[in-house]
């Protein structure tokens, strides 16, 4: 295998500003593994063709992001149990002429909160905002991590109810109407999985109360997370985090699926955070 270059890519739309090529290149450098990691623009209509072309060109591992995580399941000959439960795939591995699918989002989320920030998830009374693909993956991770209760609220209530139904028998999982969140009682973990932060004018619901140790976490990062984090601070959260660390940790898990090596993640996390802070200083507000 001397001199082999592993071909990787991330597919999504938009994808031009993806940090994945940079994160994976930093991981590969730790082990002296030669990789080529491209960002390939693909929407729901073009993804199957783009993925096939990538495999044909020797692609051995791919990530997928918005809006492809759910439809990527159909491109896989096999998927892991955690991907089946999450209904989404973000990591594809080419094995014996077919794609094998997995999701590393849940692991990335838990490693960031528990590993990086030392926030134990077990026993927490949790509110999950959103019921899309990202919310589903995180709901699985929260249940597996042993949260005491999980309340799901979504702008479109039916989607929250549908998501909760998927977890019947998995513990205390409830749904709550968007405009009735103030009645949920004291919460000590609020996770934002709605994509509204990506748009202007995000409206977050009024909360009943946060416990004194409450942690609020947005799955997105940078500017996209600002509205939720400001709202969480105003609501009295003890600690607030964006999802930059989750991005790095889910990438590390993908990398170890492809290469069987577990990269160190703190250095690239620190670099990305420093740059993000510098950017926000240059463009305040
Ligand atoms: P993802 O894979 O990122 O979860 P998705 O499946 O399209 O993307 O889900 C987007 C989530 O953000 C949904 O929970 C969506 O709520 P609806 O089911 O009601 O559409 C939520 N969302 C998007 N824009 C929102 C807004 N302006 N206010 C509240 N929720 C919003």
PDB file of C-alpha atoms in Angstrom, residues 9-261:
ATOM      1  CA  UNK A   9     -15.145  13.560  -0.033  1.00  0.00           C
ATOM      2  CA  UNK A  10     -17.980  15.321   1.709  1.00  0.00           C
ATOM      3  CA  UNK A  11     -21.227  15.753  -0.233  1.00  0.00           C
ATOM      4  CA  UNK A  12     -23.827  18.390   0.545  1.00  0.00           C
ATOM      5  CA  UNK A  13     -25.468  21.626  -0.508  1.00  0.00           C
ATOM      6  CA  UNK A  14     -24.135  24.177   0.217  1.00  0.00           C
ATOM      7  CA  UNK A  15     -20.701  22.658   0.731  1.00  0.00           C
ATOM      8  CA  UNK A  16     -18.091  25.211  -0.361  1.00  0.00           C
ATOM      9  CA  UNK A  17     -17.354  26.342   3.207  1.00  0.00           C
ATOM     10  CA  UNK A  18     -17.220  22.874   4.750  1.00  0.00           C
ATOM     11  CA  UNK A  19     -14.493  22.447   7.361  1.00  0.00           C
ATOM     12  CA  UNK A  20     -14.365  18.674   6.830  1.00  0.00           C
ATOM     13  CA  UNK A  21     -11.502  18.658   4.266  1.00  0.00           C
ATOM     14  CA  UNK A  22      -9.350  20.611   6.666  1.00  0.00           C
ATOM     15  CA  UNK A  23     -10.252  18.544   9.737  1.00  0.00           C
ATOM     16  CA  UNK A  24      -9.592  15.238   7.979  1.00  0.00           C
ATOM     17  CA  UNK A  25      -6.309  16.470   6.518  1.00  0.00           C
ATOM     18  CA  UNK A  26      -5.174  17.387  10.039  1.00  0.00           C
ATOM     19  CA  UNK A  27      -6.132  13.903  11.286  1.00  0.00           C
ATOM     20  CA  UNK A  28      -4.361  12.160   8.407  1.00  0.00           C
ATOM     21  CA  UNK A  29      -1.189  14.161   9.055  1.00  0.00           C
ATOM     22  CA  UNK A  30      -1.053  12.746  12.607  1.00  0.00           C
ATOM     23  CA  UNK A  31      -0.492   9.261  11.195  1.00  0.00           C
ATOM     24  CA  UNK A  32       1.324  10.071   7.963  1.00  0.00           C
ATOM     25  CA  UNK A  33      -1.668   8.751   5.994  1.00  0.00           C
ATOM     26  CA  UNK A  34      -1.991  10.252   2.511  1.00  0.00           C
ATOM     27  CA  UNK A  35      -5.536  11.388   1.774  1.00  0.00           C
ATOM     28  CA  UNK A  36      -7.277  13.555  -0.766  1.00  0.00           C
ATOM     29  CA  UNK A  37     -10.494  14.991   0.697  1.00  0.00           C
ATOM     30  CA  UNK A  38     -12.785  17.007  -1.578  1.00  0.00           C
ATOM     31  CA  UNK A  39     -16.000  18.942  -0.999  1.00  0.00           C
ATOM     32  CA  UNK A  40     -18.523  17.947  -3.676  1.00  0.00           C
ATOM     33  CA  UNK A  41     -21.669  19.992  -4.202  1.00  0.00           C
ATOM     34  CA  UNK A  42     -24.661  17.653  -4.475  1.00  0.00           C
ATOM     35  CA  UNK A  43     -28.359  18.064  -3.811  1.00  0.00           C
ATOM     36  CA  UNK A  44     -31.071  15.454  -3.411  1.00  0.00           C
ATOM     37  CA  UNK A  45     -31.431  15.036  -7.185  1.00  0.00           C
ATOM     38  CA  UNK A  46     -27.752  14.760  -8.049  1.00  0.00           C
ATOM     39  CA  UNK A  47     -26.367  12.871  -5.045  1.00  0.00           C
ATOM     40  CA  UNK A  48     -26.754   9.296  -6.359  1.00  0.00           C
ATOM     41  CA  UNK A  49     -24.920  10.118  -9.589  1.00  0.00           C
ATOM     42  CA  UNK A  50     -22.177  12.082  -7.845  1.00  0.00           C
ATOM     43  CA  UNK A  51     -21.629   9.282  -5.332  1.00  0.00           C
ATOM     44  CA  UNK A  52     -21.457   6.665  -8.084  1.00  0.00           C
ATOM     45  CA  UNK A  53     -18.919   8.796  -9.971  1.00  0.00           C
ATOM     46  CA  UNK A  54     -16.869   9.138  -6.800  1.00  0.00           C
ATOM     47  CA  UNK A  55     -16.836   5.354  -6.254  1.00  0.00           C
ATOM     48  CA  UNK A  56     -15.907   4.848  -9.907  1.00  0.00           C
ATOM     49  CA  UNK A  57     -12.962   7.242  -9.459  1.00  0.00           C
ATOM     50  CA  UNK A  58     -11.665   5.167  -6.524  1.00  0.00           C
ATOM     51  CA  UNK A  59     -13.383   6.940  -3.619  1.00  0.00           C
ATOM     52  CA  UNK A  60     -13.071   4.842  -0.465  1.00  0.00           C
ATOM     53  CA  UNK A  61     -14.914   6.895   2.142  1.00  0.00           C
ATOM     54  CA  UNK A  62     -17.406   9.747   2.083  1.00  0.00           C
ATOM     55  CA  UNK A  63     -19.229  12.013   4.469  1.00  0.00           C
ATOM     56  CA  UNK A  64     -22.618  13.475   3.727  1.00  0.00           C
ATOM     57  CA  UNK A  65     -24.239  16.510   5.260  1.00  0.00           C
ATOM     58  CA  UNK A  66     -27.336  18.629   4.665  1.00  0.00           C
ATOM     59  CA  UNK A  67     -29.635  17.840   2.915  1.00  0.00           C
ATOM     60  CA  UNK A  68     -28.466  14.289   2.206  1.00  0.00           C
ATOM     61  CA  UNK A  69     -28.213  12.428   5.517  1.00  0.00           C
ATOM     62  CA  UNK A  70     -31.578  10.723   5.256  1.00  0.00           C
ATOM     63  CA  UNK A  71     -31.481   9.857   1.563  1.00  0.00           C
ATOM     64  CA  UNK A  72     -27.926   8.516   1.927  1.00  0.00           C
ATOM     65  CA  UNK A  73     -29.384   5.477   3.723  1.00  0.00           C
ATOM     66  CA  UNK A  74     -30.832   4.295   0.410  1.00  0.00           C
ATOM     67  CA  UNK A  75     -27.390   4.350  -1.232  1.00  0.00           C
ATOM     68  CA  UNK A  76     -26.018   1.794   1.227  1.00  0.00           C
ATOM     69  CA  UNK A  77     -26.090  -1.981   0.861  1.00  0.00           C
ATOM     70  CA  UNK A  78     -25.757  -2.229   4.649  1.00  0.00           C
ATOM     71  CA  UNK A  79     -26.083   0.232   7.509  1.00  0.00           C
ATOM     72  CA  UNK A  80     -25.182  -0.042  11.190  1.00  0.00           C
ATOM     73  CA  UNK A  81     -27.787  -0.455  13.884  1.00  0.00           C
ATOM     74  CA  UNK A  82     -27.182   3.101  15.133  1.00  0.00           C
ATOM     75  CA  UNK A  83     -27.704   4.481  11.615  1.00  0.00           C
ATOM     76  CA  UNK A  84     -30.933   2.517  11.272  1.00  0.00           C
ATOM     77  CA  UNK A  85     -32.214   3.879  14.575  1.00  0.00           C
ATOM     78  CA  UNK A  86     -31.171   7.415  13.663  1.00  0.00           C
ATOM     79  CA  UNK A  87     -32.663   7.110  10.175  1.00  0.00           C
ATOM     80  CA  UNK A  88     -29.579   8.855   8.846  1.00  0.00           C
ATOM     81  CA  UNK A  89     -26.121   8.172   7.480  1.00  0.00           C
ATOM     82  CA  UNK A  90     -23.222  10.628   7.506  1.00  0.00           C
ATOM     83  CA  UNK A  91     -20.343   8.203   6.846  1.00  0.00           C
ATOM     84  CA  UNK A  92     -20.083   5.885   3.852  1.00  0.00           C
ATOM     85  CA  UNK A  93     -17.337   3.312   3.443  1.00  0.00           C
ATOM     86  CA  UNK A  94     -16.696   1.477   0.188  1.00  0.00           C
ATOM     87  CA  UNK A  95     -16.290  -2.231   0.954  1.00  0.00           C
ATOM     88  CA  UNK A  96     -16.317  -5.082  -1.547  1.00  0.00           C
ATOM     89  CA  UNK A  97     -17.982  -3.015  -4.228  1.00  0.00           C
ATOM     90  CA  UNK A  98     -20.759  -1.483  -2.128  1.00  0.00           C
ATOM     91  CA  UNK A  99     -21.376   1.311   0.322  1.00  0.00           C
ATOM     92  CA  UNK A 100     -21.579   0.592   4.037  1.00  0.00           C
ATOM     93  CA  UNK A 101     -23.358   3.322   6.013  1.00  0.00           C
ATOM     94  CA  UNK A 102     -22.948   4.581   9.549  1.00  0.00           C
ATOM     95  CA  UNK A 103     -23.754   7.703  11.530  1.00  0.00           C
ATOM     96  CA  UNK A 104     -21.201   9.321  13.795  1.00  0.00           C
ATOM     97  CA  UNK A 105     -23.258  12.375  14.778  1.00  0.00           C
ATOM     98  CA  UNK A 106     -24.537  10.907  18.042  1.00  0.00           C
ATOM     99  CA  UNK A 107     -21.090   9.762  19.152  1.00  0.00           C
ATOM    100  CA  UNK A 108     -19.673  13.157  18.207  1.00  0.00           C
ATOM    101  CA  UNK A 109     -22.323  14.964  20.229  1.00  0.00           C
ATOM    102  CA  UNK A 110     -21.761  12.850  23.370  1.00  0.00           C
ATOM    103  CA  UNK A 111     -17.957  12.980  23.136  1.00  0.00           C
ATOM    104  CA  UNK A 112     -18.049  16.742  22.854  1.00  0.00           C
ATOM    105  CA  UNK A 113     -20.399  17.311  25.779  1.00  0.00           C
ATOM    106  CA  UNK A 114     -19.056  14.614  28.081  1.00  0.00           C
ATOM    107  CA  UNK A 115     -15.436  14.363  26.973  1.00  0.00           C
ATOM    108  CA  UNK A 116     -14.540  17.951  26.143  1.00  0.00           C
ATOM    109  CA  UNK A 117     -16.843  19.844  28.486  1.00  0.00           C
ATOM    110  CA  UNK A 118     -17.193  17.277  31.282  1.00  0.00           C
ATOM    111  CA  UNK A 119     -20.979  17.462  31.211  1.00  0.00           C
ATOM    112  CA  UNK A 120     -22.494  14.164  32.352  1.00  0.00           C
ATOM    113  CA  UNK A 121     -25.684  13.446  30.409  1.00  0.00           C
ATOM    114  CA  UNK A 122     -27.063  10.648  32.564  1.00  0.00           C
ATOM    115  CA  UNK A 123     -29.934  11.747  34.766  1.00  0.00           C
ATOM    116  CA  UNK A 124     -30.630  15.035  32.979  1.00  0.00           C
ATOM    117  CA  UNK A 125     -34.092  16.386  32.248  1.00  0.00           C
ATOM    118  CA  UNK A 126     -33.714  17.245  28.619  1.00  0.00           C
ATOM    119  CA  UNK A 127     -35.550  19.336  26.067  1.00  0.00           C
ATOM    120  CA  UNK A 128     -34.787  18.723  22.411  1.00  0.00           C
ATOM    121  CA  UNK A 129     -35.856  21.438  19.994  1.00  0.00           C
ATOM    122  CA  UNK A 130     -36.458  20.150  16.460  1.00  0.00           C
ATOM    123  CA  UNK A 131     -37.521  16.879  14.910  1.00  0.00           C
ATOM    124  CA  UNK A 132     -35.500  16.630  11.706  1.00  0.00           C
ATOM    125  CA  UNK A 133     -32.609  14.328  10.868  1.00  0.00           C
ATOM    126  CA  UNK A 134     -30.173  15.973  13.267  1.00  0.00           C
ATOM    127  CA  UNK A 135     -32.689  15.830  16.129  1.00  0.00           C
ATOM    128  CA  UNK A 136     -33.292  12.158  15.497  1.00  0.00           C
ATOM    129  CA  UNK A 137     -29.601  11.243  15.720  1.00  0.00           C
ATOM    130  CA  UNK A 138     -29.194  13.261  18.903  1.00  0.00           C
ATOM    131  CA  UNK A 139     -32.353  11.792  20.471  1.00  0.00           C
ATOM    132  CA  UNK A 140     -30.831   8.306  20.082  1.00  0.00           C
ATOM    133  CA  UNK A 141     -27.566   9.484  21.637  1.00  0.00           C
ATOM    134  CA  UNK A 142     -29.333  11.157  24.568  1.00  0.00           C
ATOM    135  CA  UNK A 143     -31.382   8.049  25.326  1.00  0.00           C
ATOM    136  CA  UNK A 144     -28.296   5.824  25.095  1.00  0.00           C
ATOM    137  CA  UNK A 145     -26.409   8.225  27.393  1.00  0.00           C
ATOM    138  CA  UNK A 146     -29.109   7.710  30.039  1.00  0.00           C
ATOM    139  CA  UNK A 147     -30.917  11.047  30.284  1.00  0.00           C
ATOM    140  CA  UNK A 148     -33.698  10.908  32.842  1.00  0.00           C
ATOM    141  CA  UNK A 149     -36.324  12.370  30.545  1.00  0.00           C
ATOM    142  CA  UNK A 150     -36.449  13.582  26.975  1.00  0.00           C
ATOM    143  CA  UNK A 151     -39.078  16.076  25.847  1.00  0.00           C
ATOM    144  CA  UNK A 152     -39.231  16.794  22.128  1.00  0.00           C
ATOM    145  CA  UNK A 153     -40.749  20.014  20.779  1.00  0.00           C
ATOM    146  CA  UNK A 154     -40.959  21.049  17.173  1.00  0.00           C
ATOM    147  CA  UNK A 155     -42.581  23.865  15.225  1.00  0.00           C
ATOM    148  CA  UNK A 156     -44.542  21.211  13.304  1.00  0.00           C
ATOM    149  CA  UNK A 157     -45.915  19.207  16.226  1.00  0.00           C
ATOM    150  CA  UNK A 158     -46.702  16.082  14.165  1.00  0.00           C
ATOM    151  CA  UNK A 159     -43.019  15.563  13.395  1.00  0.00           C
ATOM    152  CA  UNK A 160     -42.159  15.683  17.107  1.00  0.00           C
ATOM    153  CA  UNK A 161     -44.909  13.146  17.833  1.00  0.00           C
ATOM    154  CA  UNK A 162     -43.614  10.897  15.053  1.00  0.00           C
ATOM    155  CA  UNK A 163     -40.072  11.107  16.397  1.00  0.00           C
ATOM    156  CA  UNK A 164     -41.201  10.284  19.945  1.00  0.00           C
ATOM    157  CA  UNK A 165     -43.164   7.301  18.641  1.00  0.00           C
ATOM    158  CA  UNK A 166     -39.940   5.853  17.289  1.00  0.00           C
ATOM    159  CA  UNK A 167     -38.618   5.743  20.866  1.00  0.00           C
ATOM    160  CA  UNK A 168     -41.582   4.099  22.580  1.00  0.00           C
ATOM    161  CA  UNK A 169     -40.195   1.764  25.217  1.00  0.00           C
ATOM    162  CA  UNK A 170     -36.896   3.634  25.410  1.00  0.00           C
ATOM    163  CA  UNK A 171     -37.616   5.433  28.683  1.00  0.00           C
ATOM    164  CA  UNK A 172     -39.336   8.700  29.544  1.00  0.00           C
ATOM    165  CA  UNK A 173     -39.783  10.272  26.103  1.00  0.00           C
ATOM    166  CA  UNK A 174     -42.515  12.893  25.687  1.00  0.00           C
ATOM    167  CA  UNK A 175     -43.657  15.488  23.211  1.00  0.00           C
ATOM    168  CA  UNK A 176     -44.611  19.027  23.960  1.00  0.00           C
ATOM    169  CA  UNK A 177     -46.286  21.665  21.810  1.00  0.00           C
ATOM    170  CA  UNK A 178     -44.034  24.501  20.702  1.00  0.00           C
ATOM    171  CA  UNK A 179     -46.109  27.141  22.475  1.00  0.00           C
ATOM    172  CA  UNK A 180     -46.434  25.071  25.672  1.00  0.00           C
ATOM    173  CA  UNK A 181     -42.760  24.605  26.475  1.00  0.00           C
ATOM    174  CA  UNK A 182     -43.071  26.969  29.407  1.00  0.00           C
ATOM    175  CA  UNK A 183     -45.009  24.170  31.172  1.00  0.00           C
ATOM    176  CA  UNK A 184     -42.196  21.604  30.979  1.00  0.00           C
ATOM    177  CA  UNK A 185     -40.799  22.434  34.435  1.00  0.00           C
ATOM    178  CA  UNK A 186     -37.146  22.713  35.376  1.00  0.00           C
ATOM    179  CA  UNK A 187     -34.784  21.478  32.703  1.00  0.00           C
ATOM    180  CA  UNK A 188     -31.073  20.911  33.014  1.00  0.00           C
ATOM    181  CA  UNK A 189     -30.238  20.243  29.372  1.00  0.00           C
ATOM    182  CA  UNK A 190     -31.631  21.980  26.286  1.00  0.00           C
ATOM    183  CA  UNK A 191     -30.379  20.905  22.864  1.00  0.00           C
ATOM    184  CA  UNK A 192     -31.163  22.938  19.786  1.00  0.00           C
ATOM    185  CA  UNK A 193     -31.464  20.819  16.655  1.00  0.00           C
ATOM    186  CA  UNK A 194     -33.593  23.192  14.629  1.00  0.00           C
ATOM    187  CA  UNK A 195     -31.984  24.608  11.584  1.00  0.00           C
ATOM    188  CA  UNK A 196     -33.553  28.028  12.119  1.00  0.00           C
ATOM    189  CA  UNK A 197     -30.235  29.406  13.348  1.00  0.00           C
ATOM    190  CA  UNK A 198     -29.084  29.243   9.760  1.00  0.00           C
ATOM    191  CA  UNK A 199     -31.675  31.832   8.827  1.00  0.00           C
ATOM    192  CA  UNK A 200     -32.463  35.271  10.107  1.00  0.00           C
ATOM    193  CA  UNK A 201     -35.242  35.760  12.586  1.00  0.00           C
ATOM    194  CA  UNK A 202     -35.098  32.480  14.517  1.00  0.00           C
ATOM    195  CA  UNK A 203     -37.798  32.398  17.174  1.00  0.00           C
ATOM    196  CA  UNK A 204     -37.076  30.263  20.226  1.00  0.00           C
ATOM    197  CA  UNK A 205     -39.889  29.353  22.577  1.00  0.00           C
ATOM    198  CA  UNK A 206     -40.267  30.660  26.091  1.00  0.00           C
ATOM    199  CA  UNK A 207     -39.007  28.231  28.736  1.00  0.00           C
ATOM    200  CA  UNK A 208     -40.626  27.429  32.057  1.00  0.00           C
ATOM    201  CA  UNK A 209     -37.388  27.285  33.960  1.00  0.00           C
ATOM    202  CA  UNK A 210     -33.803  26.177  33.835  1.00  0.00           C
ATOM    203  CA  UNK A 211     -32.130  24.349  36.709  1.00  0.00           C
ATOM    204  CA  UNK A 212     -29.100  26.089  38.199  1.00  0.00           C
ATOM    205  CA  UNK A 213     -26.742  23.621  36.475  1.00  0.00           C
ATOM    206  CA  UNK A 214     -28.516  23.837  33.091  1.00  0.00           C
ATOM    207  CA  UNK A 215     -26.486  23.274  29.947  1.00  0.00           C
ATOM    208  CA  UNK A 216     -27.675  24.543  26.566  1.00  0.00           C
ATOM    209  CA  UNK A 217     -26.129  23.183  23.371  1.00  0.00           C
ATOM    210  CA  UNK A 218     -26.640  24.156  19.739  1.00  0.00           C
ATOM    211  CA  UNK A 219     -25.718  21.565  17.123  1.00  0.00           C
ATOM    212  CA  UNK A 220     -24.618  24.310  14.743  1.00  0.00           C
ATOM    213  CA  UNK A 221     -21.662  26.578  15.323  1.00  0.00           C
ATOM    214  CA  UNK A 222     -20.420  30.086  14.705  1.00  0.00           C
ATOM    215  CA  UNK A 223     -22.919  32.649  13.487  1.00  0.00           C
ATOM    216  CA  UNK A 224     -25.603  29.989  13.017  1.00  0.00           C
ATOM    217  CA  UNK A 225     -25.595  29.231  16.748  1.00  0.00           C
ATOM    218  CA  UNK A 226     -25.539  32.811  18.013  1.00  0.00           C
ATOM    219  CA  UNK A 227     -29.295  33.371  18.305  1.00  0.00           C
ATOM    220  CA  UNK A 228     -29.865  30.219  20.364  1.00  0.00           C
ATOM    221  CA  UNK A 229     -26.845  30.785  22.600  1.00  0.00           C
ATOM    222  CA  UNK A 230     -27.913  34.380  23.296  1.00  0.00           C
ATOM    223  CA  UNK A 231     -31.406  33.144  24.136  1.00  0.00           C
ATOM    224  CA  UNK A 232     -29.965  30.430  26.420  1.00  0.00           C
ATOM    225  CA  UNK A 233     -27.790  32.952  28.263  1.00  0.00           C
ATOM    226  CA  UNK A 234     -30.767  35.257  28.727  1.00  0.00           C
ATOM    227  CA  UNK A 235     -32.779  32.309  30.072  1.00  0.00           C
ATOM    228  CA  UNK A 236     -30.108  31.757  32.747  1.00  0.00           C
ATOM    229  CA  UNK A 237     -28.172  28.741  31.445  1.00  0.00           C
ATOM    230  CA  UNK A 238     -25.122  27.852  33.539  1.00  0.00           C
ATOM    231  CA  UNK A 239     -23.121  26.789  30.469  1.00  0.00           C
ATOM    232  CA  UNK A 240     -23.755  27.220  26.747  1.00  0.00           C
ATOM    233  CA  UNK A 241     -21.936  25.488  23.899  1.00  0.00           C
ATOM    234  CA  UNK A 242     -22.095  25.500  20.141  1.00  0.00           C
ATOM    235  CA  UNK A 243     -21.540  22.382  18.030  1.00  0.00           C
ATOM    236  CA  UNK A 244     -18.008  23.070  16.764  1.00  0.00           C
ATOM    237  CA  UNK A 245     -16.656  20.277  18.954  1.00  0.00           C
ATOM    238  CA  UNK A 246     -19.340  17.893  17.722  1.00  0.00           C
ATOM    239  CA  UNK A 247     -18.246  18.620  14.160  1.00  0.00           C
ATOM    240  CA  UNK A 248     -14.667  17.689  15.033  1.00  0.00           C
ATOM    241  CA  UNK A 249     -15.645  14.604  17.059  1.00  0.00           C
ATOM    242  CA  UNK A 250     -17.997  13.166  14.438  1.00  0.00           C
ATOM    243  CA  UNK A 251     -15.209  13.615  11.901  1.00  0.00           C
ATOM    244  CA  UNK A 252     -12.782  11.766  14.196  1.00  0.00           C
ATOM    245  CA  UNK A 253     -15.188   8.852  14.438  1.00  0.00           C
ATOM    246  CA  UNK A 254     -15.561   8.764  10.630  1.00  0.00           C
ATOM    247  CA  UNK A 255     -11.788   8.837  10.294  1.00  0.00           C
ATOM    248  CA  UNK A 256     -11.366   5.888  12.632  1.00  0.00           C
ATOM    249  CA  UNK A 257     -14.013   3.897  10.718  1.00  0.00           C
ATOM    250  CA  UNK A 258     -12.031   4.447   7.504  1.00  0.00           C
ATOM    251  CA  UNK A 259      -8.485   4.129   8.809  1.00  0.00           C
ATOM    252  CA  UNK A 260      -8.721   2.173  12.068  1.00  0.00           C
ATOM    253  CA  UNK A 261      -6.856   4.944  13.924  1.00  0.00           C
TER     254      UNK A 261
END
